[in-house]
Backbone as numpy.savetxt, mean C-alpha at the origin, in Angstrom:
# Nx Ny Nz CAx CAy CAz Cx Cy Cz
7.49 0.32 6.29 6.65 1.51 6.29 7.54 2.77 6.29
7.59 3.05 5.27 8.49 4.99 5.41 7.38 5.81 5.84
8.36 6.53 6.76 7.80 7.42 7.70 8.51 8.64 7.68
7.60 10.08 7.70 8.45 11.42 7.56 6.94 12.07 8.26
7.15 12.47 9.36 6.87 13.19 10.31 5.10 12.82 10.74
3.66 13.49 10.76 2.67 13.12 10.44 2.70 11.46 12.12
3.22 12.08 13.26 3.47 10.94 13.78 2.27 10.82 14.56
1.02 11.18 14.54 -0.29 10.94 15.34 -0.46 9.82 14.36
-0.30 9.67 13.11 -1.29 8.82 12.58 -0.29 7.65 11.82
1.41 8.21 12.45 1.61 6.71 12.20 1.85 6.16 13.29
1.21 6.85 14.60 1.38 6.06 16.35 -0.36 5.56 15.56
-0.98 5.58 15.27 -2.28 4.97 14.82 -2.39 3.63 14.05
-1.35 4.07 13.59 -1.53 3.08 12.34 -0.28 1.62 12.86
0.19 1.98 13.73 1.50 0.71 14.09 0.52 0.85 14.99
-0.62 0.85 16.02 -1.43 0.53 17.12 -2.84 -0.70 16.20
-2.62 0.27 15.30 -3.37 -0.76 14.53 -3.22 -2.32 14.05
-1.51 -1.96 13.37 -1.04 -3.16 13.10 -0.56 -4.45 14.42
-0.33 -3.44 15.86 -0.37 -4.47 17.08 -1.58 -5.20 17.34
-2.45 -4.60 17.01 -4.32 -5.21 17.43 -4.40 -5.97 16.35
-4.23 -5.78 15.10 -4.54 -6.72 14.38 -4.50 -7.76 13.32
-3.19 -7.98 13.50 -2.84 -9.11 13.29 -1.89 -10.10 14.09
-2.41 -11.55 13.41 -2.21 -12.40 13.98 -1.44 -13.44 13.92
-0.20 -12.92 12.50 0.42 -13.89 12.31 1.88 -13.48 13.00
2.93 -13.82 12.77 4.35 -13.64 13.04 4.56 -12.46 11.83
5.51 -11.44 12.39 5.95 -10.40 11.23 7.10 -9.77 12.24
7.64 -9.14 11.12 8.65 -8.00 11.79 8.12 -6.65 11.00
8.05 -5.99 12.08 7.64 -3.97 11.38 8.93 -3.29 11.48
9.61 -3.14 10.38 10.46 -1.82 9.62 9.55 -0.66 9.90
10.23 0.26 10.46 9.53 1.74 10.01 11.19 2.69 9.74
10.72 2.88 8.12 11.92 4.02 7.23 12.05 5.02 8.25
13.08 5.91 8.72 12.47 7.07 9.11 13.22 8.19 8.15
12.83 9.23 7.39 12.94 10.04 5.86 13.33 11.21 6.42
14.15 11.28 7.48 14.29 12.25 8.12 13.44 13.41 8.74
12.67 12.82 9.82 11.39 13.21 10.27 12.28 14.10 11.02
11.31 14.95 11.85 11.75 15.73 12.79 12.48 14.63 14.14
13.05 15.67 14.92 13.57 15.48 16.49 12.45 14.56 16.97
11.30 15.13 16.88 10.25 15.03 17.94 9.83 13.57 17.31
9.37 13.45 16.23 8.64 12.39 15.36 9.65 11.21 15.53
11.16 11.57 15.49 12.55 9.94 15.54 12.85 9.60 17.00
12.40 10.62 18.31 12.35 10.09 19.56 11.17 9.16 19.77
9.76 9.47 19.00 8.49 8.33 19.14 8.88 7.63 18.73
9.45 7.62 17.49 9.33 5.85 16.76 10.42 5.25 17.16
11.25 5.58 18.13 12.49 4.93 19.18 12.14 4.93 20.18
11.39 5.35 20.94 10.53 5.04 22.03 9.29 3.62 21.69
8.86 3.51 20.65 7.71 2.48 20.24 8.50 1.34 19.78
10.19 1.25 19.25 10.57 0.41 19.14 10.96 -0.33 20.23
11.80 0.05 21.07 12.20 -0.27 22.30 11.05 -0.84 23.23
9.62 -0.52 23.26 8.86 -1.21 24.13 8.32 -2.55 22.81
8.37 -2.70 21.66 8.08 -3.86 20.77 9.46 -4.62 19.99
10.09 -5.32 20.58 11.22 -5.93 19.65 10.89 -6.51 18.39
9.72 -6.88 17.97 9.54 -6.93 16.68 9.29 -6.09 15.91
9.72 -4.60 16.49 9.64 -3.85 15.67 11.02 -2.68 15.36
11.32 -2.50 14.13 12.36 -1.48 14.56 12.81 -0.76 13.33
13.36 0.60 13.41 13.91 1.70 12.65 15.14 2.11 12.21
15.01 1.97 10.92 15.93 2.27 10.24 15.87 3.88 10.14
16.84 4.83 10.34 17.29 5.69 10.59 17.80 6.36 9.20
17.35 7.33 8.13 17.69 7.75 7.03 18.65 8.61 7.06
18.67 9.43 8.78 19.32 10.81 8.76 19.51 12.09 7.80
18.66 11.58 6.86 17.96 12.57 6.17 16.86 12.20 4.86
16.33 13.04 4.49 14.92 12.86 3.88 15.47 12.61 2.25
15.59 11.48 1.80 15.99 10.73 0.74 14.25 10.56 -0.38
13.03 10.67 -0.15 12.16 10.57 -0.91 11.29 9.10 -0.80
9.93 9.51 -0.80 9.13 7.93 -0.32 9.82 6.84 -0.94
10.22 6.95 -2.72 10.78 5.62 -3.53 11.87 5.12 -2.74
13.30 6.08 -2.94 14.04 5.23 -2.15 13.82 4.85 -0.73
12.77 5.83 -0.02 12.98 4.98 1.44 12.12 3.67 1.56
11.05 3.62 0.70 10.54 2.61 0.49 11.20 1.35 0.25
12.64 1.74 -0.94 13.19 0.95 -1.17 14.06 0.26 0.12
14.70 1.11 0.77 15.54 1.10 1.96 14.99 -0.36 2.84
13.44 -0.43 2.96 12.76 -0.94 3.76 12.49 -2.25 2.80
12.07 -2.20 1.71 12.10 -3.84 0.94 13.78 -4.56 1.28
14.64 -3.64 1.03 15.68 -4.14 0.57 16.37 -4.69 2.10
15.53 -4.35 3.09 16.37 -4.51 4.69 15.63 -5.72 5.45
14.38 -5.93 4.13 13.78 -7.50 4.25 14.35 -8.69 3.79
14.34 -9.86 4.71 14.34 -10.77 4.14 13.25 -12.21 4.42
12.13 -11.64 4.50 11.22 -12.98 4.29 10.74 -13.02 3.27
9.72 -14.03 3.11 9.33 -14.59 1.82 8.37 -13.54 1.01
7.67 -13.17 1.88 6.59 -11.75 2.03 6.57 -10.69 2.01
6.33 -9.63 1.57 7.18 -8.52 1.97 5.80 -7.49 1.89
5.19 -6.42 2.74 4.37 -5.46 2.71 4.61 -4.37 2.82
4.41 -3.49 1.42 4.89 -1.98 1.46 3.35 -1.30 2.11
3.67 -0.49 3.25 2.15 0.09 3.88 2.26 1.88 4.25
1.12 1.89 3.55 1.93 3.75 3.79 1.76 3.88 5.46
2.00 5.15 5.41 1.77 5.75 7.42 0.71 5.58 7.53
-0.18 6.42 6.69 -1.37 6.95 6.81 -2.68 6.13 6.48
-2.34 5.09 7.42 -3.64 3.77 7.06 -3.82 2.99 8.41
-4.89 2.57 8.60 -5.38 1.56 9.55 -5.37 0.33 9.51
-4.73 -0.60 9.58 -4.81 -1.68 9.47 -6.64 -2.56 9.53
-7.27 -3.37 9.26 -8.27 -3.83 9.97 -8.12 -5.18 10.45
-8.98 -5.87 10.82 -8.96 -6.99 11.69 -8.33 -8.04 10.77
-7.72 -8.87 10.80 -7.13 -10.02 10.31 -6.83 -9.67 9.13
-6.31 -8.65 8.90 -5.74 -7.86 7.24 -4.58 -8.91 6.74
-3.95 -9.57 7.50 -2.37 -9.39 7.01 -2.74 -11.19 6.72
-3.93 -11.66 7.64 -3.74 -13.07 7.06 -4.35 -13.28 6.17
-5.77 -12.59 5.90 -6.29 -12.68 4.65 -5.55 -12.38 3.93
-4.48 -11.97 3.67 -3.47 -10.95 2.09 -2.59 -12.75 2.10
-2.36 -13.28 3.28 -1.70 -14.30 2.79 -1.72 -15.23 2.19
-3.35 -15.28 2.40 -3.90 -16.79 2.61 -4.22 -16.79 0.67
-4.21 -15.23 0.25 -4.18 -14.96 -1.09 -3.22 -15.40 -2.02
-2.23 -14.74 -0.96 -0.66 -14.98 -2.19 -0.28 -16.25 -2.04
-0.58 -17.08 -1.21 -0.17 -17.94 -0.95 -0.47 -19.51 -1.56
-2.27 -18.66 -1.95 -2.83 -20.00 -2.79 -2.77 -19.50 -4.48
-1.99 -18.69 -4.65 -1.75 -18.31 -6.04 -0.14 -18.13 -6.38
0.15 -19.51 -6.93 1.88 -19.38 -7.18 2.20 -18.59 -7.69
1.20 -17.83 -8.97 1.99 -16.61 -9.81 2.13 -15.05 -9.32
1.14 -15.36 -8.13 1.42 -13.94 -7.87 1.76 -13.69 -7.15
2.31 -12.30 -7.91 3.59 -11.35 -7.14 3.40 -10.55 -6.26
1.54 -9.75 -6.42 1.26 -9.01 -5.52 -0.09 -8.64 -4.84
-0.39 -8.35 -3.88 -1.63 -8.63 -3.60 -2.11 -7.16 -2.80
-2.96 -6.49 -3.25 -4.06 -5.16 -2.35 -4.82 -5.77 -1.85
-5.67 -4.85 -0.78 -6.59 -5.12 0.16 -7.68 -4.09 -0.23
-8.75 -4.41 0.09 -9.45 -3.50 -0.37 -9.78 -1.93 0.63
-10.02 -0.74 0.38 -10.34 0.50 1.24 -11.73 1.03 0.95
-10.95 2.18 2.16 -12.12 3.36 2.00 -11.93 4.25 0.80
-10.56 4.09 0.33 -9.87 5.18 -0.08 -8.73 4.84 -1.05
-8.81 3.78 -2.15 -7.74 3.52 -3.11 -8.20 2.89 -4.45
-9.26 3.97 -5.06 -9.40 4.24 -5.96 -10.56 3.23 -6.51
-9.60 1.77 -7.27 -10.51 0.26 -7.99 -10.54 -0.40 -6.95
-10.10 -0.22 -5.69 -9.99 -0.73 -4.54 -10.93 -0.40 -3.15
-11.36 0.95 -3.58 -12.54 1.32 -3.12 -13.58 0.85 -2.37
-13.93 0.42 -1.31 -15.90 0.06 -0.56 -16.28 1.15 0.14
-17.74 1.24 0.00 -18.64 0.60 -0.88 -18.96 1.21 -2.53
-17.93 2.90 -2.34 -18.33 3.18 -3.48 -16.98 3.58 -4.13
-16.58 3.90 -5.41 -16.16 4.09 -6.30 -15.92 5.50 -6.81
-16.77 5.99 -6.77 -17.04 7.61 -7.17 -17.57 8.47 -6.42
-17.47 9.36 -6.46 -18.29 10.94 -5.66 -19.57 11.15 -6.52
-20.14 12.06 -6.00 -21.06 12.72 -7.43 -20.69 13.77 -8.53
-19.45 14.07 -8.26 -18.64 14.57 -9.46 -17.83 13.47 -10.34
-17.92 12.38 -10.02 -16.93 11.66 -10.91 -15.68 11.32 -10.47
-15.36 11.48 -9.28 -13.77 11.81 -8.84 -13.82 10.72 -7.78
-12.77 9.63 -7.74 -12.65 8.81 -6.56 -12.97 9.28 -5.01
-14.15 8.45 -4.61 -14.66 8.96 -3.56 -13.49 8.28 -2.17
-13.52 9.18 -0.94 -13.21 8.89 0.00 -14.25 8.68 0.91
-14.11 6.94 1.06 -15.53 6.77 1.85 -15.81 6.71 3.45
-16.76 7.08 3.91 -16.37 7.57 5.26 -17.19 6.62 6.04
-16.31 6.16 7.17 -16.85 5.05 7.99 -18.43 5.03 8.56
-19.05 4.15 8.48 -20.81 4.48 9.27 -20.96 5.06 10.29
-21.43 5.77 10.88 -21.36 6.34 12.19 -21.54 5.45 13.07
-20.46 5.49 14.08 -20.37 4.35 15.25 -19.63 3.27 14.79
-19.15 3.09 13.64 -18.68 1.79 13.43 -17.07 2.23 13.28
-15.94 1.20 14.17 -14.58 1.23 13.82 -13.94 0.24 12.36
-12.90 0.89 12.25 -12.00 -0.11 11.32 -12.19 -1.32 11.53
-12.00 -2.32 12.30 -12.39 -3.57 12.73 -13.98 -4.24 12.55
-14.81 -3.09 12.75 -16.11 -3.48 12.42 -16.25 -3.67 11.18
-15.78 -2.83 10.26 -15.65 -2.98 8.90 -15.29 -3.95 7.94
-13.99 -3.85 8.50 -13.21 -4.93 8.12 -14.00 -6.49 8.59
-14.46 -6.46 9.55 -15.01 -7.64 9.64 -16.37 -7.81 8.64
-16.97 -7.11 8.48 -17.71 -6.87 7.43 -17.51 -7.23 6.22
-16.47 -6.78 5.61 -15.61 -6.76 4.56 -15.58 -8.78 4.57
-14.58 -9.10 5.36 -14.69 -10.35 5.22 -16.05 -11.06 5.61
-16.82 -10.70 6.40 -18.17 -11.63 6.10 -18.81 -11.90 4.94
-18.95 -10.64 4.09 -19.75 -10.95 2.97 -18.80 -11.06 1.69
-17.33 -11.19 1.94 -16.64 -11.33 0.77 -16.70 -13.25 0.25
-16.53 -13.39 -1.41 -16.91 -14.86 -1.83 -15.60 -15.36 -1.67
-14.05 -14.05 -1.31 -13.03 -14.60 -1.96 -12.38 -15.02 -3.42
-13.49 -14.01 -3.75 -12.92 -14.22 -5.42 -11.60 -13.97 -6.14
-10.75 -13.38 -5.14 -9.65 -12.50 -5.55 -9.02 -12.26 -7.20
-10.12 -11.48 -7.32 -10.17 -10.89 -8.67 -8.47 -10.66 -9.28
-8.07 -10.89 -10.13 -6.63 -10.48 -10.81 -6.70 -9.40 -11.47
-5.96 -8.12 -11.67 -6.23 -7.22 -11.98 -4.34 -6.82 -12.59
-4.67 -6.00 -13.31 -3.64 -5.36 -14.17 -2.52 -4.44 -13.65
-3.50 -3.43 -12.58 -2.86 -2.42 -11.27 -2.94 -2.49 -10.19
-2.17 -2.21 -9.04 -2.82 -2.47 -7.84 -2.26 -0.52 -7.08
-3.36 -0.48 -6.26 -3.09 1.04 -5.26 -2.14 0.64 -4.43
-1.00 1.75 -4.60 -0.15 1.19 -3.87 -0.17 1.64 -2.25
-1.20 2.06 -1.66 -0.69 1.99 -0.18 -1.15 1.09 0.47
-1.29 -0.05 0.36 -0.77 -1.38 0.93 -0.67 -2.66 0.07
0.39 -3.11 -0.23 0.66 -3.99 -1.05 1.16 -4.96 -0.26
1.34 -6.30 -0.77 1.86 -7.48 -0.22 2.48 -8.35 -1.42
3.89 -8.41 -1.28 4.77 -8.77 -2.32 5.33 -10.26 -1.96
5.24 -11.01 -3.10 6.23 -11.75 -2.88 7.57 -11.72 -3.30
8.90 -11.73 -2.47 9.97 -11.11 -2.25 10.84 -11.53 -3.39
10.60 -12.71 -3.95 11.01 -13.74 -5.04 10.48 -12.62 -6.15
9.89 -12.39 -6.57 8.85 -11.64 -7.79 9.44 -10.02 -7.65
10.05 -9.91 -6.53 10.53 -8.16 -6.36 12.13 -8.03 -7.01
12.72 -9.67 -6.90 14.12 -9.75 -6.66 14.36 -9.78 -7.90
13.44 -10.41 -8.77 13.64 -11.22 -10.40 13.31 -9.63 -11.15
12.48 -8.76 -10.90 12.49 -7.43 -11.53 12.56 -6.09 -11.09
13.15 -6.46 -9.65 13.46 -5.42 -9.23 12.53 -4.23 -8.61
13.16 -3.61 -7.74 12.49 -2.89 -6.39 11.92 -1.60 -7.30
10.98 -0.91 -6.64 10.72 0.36 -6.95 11.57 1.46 -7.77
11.09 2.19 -9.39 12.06 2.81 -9.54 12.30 4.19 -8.86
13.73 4.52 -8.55 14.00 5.52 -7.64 13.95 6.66 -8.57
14.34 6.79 -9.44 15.16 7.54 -10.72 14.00 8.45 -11.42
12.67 7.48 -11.77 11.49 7.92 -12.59 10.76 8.20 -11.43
10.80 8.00 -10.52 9.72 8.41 -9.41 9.82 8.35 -7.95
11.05 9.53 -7.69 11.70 9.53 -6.52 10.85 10.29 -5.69
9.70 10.60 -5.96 8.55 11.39 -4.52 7.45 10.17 -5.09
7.09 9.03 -5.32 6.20 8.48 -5.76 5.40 8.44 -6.85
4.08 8.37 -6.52 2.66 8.63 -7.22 3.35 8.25 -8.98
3.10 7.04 -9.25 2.80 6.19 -10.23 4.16 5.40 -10.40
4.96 4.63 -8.82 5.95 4.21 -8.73 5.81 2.87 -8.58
4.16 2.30 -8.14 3.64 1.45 -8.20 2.93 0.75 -9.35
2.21 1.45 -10.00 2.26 1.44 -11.30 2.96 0.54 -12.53
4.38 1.82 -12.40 5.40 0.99 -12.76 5.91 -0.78 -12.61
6.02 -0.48 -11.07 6.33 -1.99 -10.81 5.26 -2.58 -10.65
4.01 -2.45 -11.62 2.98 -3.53 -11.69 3.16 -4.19 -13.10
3.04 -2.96 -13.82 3.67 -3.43 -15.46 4.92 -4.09 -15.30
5.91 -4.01 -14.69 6.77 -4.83 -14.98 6.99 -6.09 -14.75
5.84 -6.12 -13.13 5.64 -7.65 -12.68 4.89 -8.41 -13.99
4.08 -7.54 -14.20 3.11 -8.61 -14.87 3.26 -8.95 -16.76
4.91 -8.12 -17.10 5.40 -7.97 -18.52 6.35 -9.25 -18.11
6.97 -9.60 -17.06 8.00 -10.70 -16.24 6.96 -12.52 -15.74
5.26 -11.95 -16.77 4.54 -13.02 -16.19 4.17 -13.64 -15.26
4.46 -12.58 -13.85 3.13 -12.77 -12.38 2.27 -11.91 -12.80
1.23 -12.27 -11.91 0.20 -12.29 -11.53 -0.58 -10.92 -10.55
-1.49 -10.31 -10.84 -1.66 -9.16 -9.14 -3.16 -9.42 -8.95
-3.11 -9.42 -7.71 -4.46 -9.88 -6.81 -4.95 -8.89 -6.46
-6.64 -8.68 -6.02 -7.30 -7.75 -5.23 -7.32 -9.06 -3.89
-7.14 -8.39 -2.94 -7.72 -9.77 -2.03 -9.01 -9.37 -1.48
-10.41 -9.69 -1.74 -11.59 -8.53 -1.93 -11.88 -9.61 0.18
-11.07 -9.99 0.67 -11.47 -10.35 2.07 -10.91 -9.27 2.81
-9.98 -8.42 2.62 -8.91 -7.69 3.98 -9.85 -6.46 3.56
-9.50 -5.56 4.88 -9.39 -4.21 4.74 -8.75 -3.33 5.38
-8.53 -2.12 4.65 -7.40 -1.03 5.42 -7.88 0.52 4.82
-7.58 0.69 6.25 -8.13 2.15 6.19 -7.09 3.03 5.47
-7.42 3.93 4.78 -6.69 5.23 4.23 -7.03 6.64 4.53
-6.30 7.18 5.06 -6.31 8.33 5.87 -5.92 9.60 4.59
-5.24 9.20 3.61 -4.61 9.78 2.44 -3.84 10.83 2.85
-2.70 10.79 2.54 -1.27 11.53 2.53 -1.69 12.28 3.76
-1.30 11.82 4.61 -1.38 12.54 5.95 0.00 13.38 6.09
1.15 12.65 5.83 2.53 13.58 5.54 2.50 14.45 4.48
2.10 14.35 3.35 2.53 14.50 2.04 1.87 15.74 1.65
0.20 15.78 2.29 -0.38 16.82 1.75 -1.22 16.73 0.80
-2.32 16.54 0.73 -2.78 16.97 -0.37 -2.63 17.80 -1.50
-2.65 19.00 -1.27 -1.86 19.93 -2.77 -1.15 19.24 -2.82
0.28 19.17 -2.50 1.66 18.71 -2.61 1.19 16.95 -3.62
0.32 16.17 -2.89 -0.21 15.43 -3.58 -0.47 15.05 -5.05
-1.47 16.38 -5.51 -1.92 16.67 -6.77 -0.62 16.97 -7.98
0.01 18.05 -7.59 1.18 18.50 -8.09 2.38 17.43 -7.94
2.28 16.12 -7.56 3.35 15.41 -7.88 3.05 14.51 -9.09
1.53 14.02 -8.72 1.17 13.46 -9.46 1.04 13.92 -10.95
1.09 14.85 -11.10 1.18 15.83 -12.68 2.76 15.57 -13.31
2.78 15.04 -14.49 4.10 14.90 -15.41 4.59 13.23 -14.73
3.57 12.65 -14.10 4.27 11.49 -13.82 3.77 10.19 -15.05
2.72 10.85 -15.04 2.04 10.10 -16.21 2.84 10.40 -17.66
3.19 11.52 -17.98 4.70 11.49 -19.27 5.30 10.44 -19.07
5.76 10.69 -17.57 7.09 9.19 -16.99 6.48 8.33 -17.77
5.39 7.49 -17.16 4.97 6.42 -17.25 4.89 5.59 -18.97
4.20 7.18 -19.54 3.90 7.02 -21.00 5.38 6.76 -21.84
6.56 7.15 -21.47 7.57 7.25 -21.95 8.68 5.87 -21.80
8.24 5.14 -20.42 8.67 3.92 -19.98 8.03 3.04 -20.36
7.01 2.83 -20.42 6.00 1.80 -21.21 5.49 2.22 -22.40
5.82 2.81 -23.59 5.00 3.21 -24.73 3.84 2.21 -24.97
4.09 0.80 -24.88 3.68 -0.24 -25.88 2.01 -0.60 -24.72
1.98 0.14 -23.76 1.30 0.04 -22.36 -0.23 1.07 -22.86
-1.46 0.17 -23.26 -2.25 1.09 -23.77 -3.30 1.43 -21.76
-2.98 2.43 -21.54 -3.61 2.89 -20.25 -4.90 3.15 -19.79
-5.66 3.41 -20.98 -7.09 3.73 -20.60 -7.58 2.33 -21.22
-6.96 1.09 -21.71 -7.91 0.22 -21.46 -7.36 -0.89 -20.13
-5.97 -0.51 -19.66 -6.14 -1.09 -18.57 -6.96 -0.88 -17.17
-7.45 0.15 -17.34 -8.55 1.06 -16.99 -9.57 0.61 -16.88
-10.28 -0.16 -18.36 -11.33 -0.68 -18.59 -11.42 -1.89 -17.79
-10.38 -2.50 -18.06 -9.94 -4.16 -17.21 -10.14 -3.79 -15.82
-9.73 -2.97 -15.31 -9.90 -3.32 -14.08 -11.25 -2.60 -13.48
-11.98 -1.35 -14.12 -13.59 -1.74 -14.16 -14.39 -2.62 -13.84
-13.92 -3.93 -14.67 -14.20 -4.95 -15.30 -14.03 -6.27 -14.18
-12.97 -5.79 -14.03 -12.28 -7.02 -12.91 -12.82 -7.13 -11.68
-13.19 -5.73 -10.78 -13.47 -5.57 -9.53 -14.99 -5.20 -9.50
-15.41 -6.17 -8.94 -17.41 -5.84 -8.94 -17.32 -4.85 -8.13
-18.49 -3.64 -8.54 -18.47 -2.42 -7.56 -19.46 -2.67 -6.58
């Protein structure tokens, strides 16, 4: 998990990941050269959890490479890139397994949100057209949801073309054979995932929705919104310029297509 300052909601979001799950893991948290205040918490939260601990950037290197920092300081079979700014929900991490695990080809697996776009529950859109951010029922927590989420899911785990990248679940084999995040084309993010979806799936894996998990998205709680918008602008050139042969608005269609709304 790279982390750069925004530390209410990544003391939220590692409280989250202690409640809920249930398998064996180790938590990396990047730190991108957060403030004083923000690298004494997440050294204070390591020290009371030994399975958890921080890598130290000593200065603010950019989400790609610190992202990278944190794949590359893994070594299990599994590997989960998770932004700050998300909630884990109830049994997230075993449903994502129980995915990748019964599908040899694939490389990568999302969970479904409030807030990541084709990944979206319950809705998809706003009434302008614009990916809605959906807001929890009144009275109900992440966990309620999420349990929700898995009650009425069939487990279909739809295969899809893209996956949103703030929470992914990699297999580490499939990262190694084509390689980590590019730093170079998309050293502040936003379409770095993307990338390494086309390439997984030009290298012949596979990418999963796992339509059982869920995780909350808080959206760029560090990053900003404006700051957000304006990164995301000219990344799509990138993209168009690295993949020419990559027709985009019908992978678009596919995954429409792929994920029942």
């Amino acid at each position: 998990m790279p982390v750069y300052n925004a530390i209410e909601e990544v003391e939220n979001c590692i409280q989250s990941i202690v409640r809920a799950t249930h398998v064996p893991y180790t938590l990396t948290l990047v730190n991108d050269g957060s403030s004083r205040e923000t690298s004494r918490r997440l050294d204070n939260i390591a020290s009371k959890h030994p399975w958890i601990r921080v890598i130290d950037n000593g200065s603010n290197i950019g989400y790609t490479r610190a992202a990278n920092v944190g794949l590359a300081a893994s070594t299990a079979e599994y590997i989960v890139l998770l932004n700050s700014d998300t909630i884990v929900g109830e049994d997230w991490l075993s449903e994502m397994l129980s995915c990748i695990v019964n599908h040899p080809k694939a490389a990568g697996v999302g969970a479904l949100s409030n807030a990541a776009s084709w990944q979206s529950v319950p809705s998809l859109n706003d009434a302008k057209g614009k990916w809605r951010v959906n807001a929890l029922p009144a009275g109900w927590t992440v966990d309620d949801y999420a349990r929700l989420v898995s009650d009425l899911s069939n487990r279909a785990y739809p295969a899809v073309p893209l996956l949103n990248g703030f929470c992914t679940l990699f297999r580490r084999s499939a990262l190694v054979a084509v390689g980590f995040l590019d730093e170079e084309g998309f050293p502040v993010g936003y379409g770095e995932e993307n990338d390494l979806c086309v390439r997984l799936t030009k290298a012949g894996y596979v990418l999963h929705v796992c339509d059982g998990a869920y995780v909350y998205h808080v959206k760029s709680a560090s990053f900003g919104s404006a700051k957000r918008a304006e990164a995301r602008q000219g990344r799509y050139g990138e993209m168009r310029q690295k993949h020419p042969e990559v027709d985009w608005k019908s992978l678009q269609r596919v995954l429409g297509e792929s994920i029942p709304s």
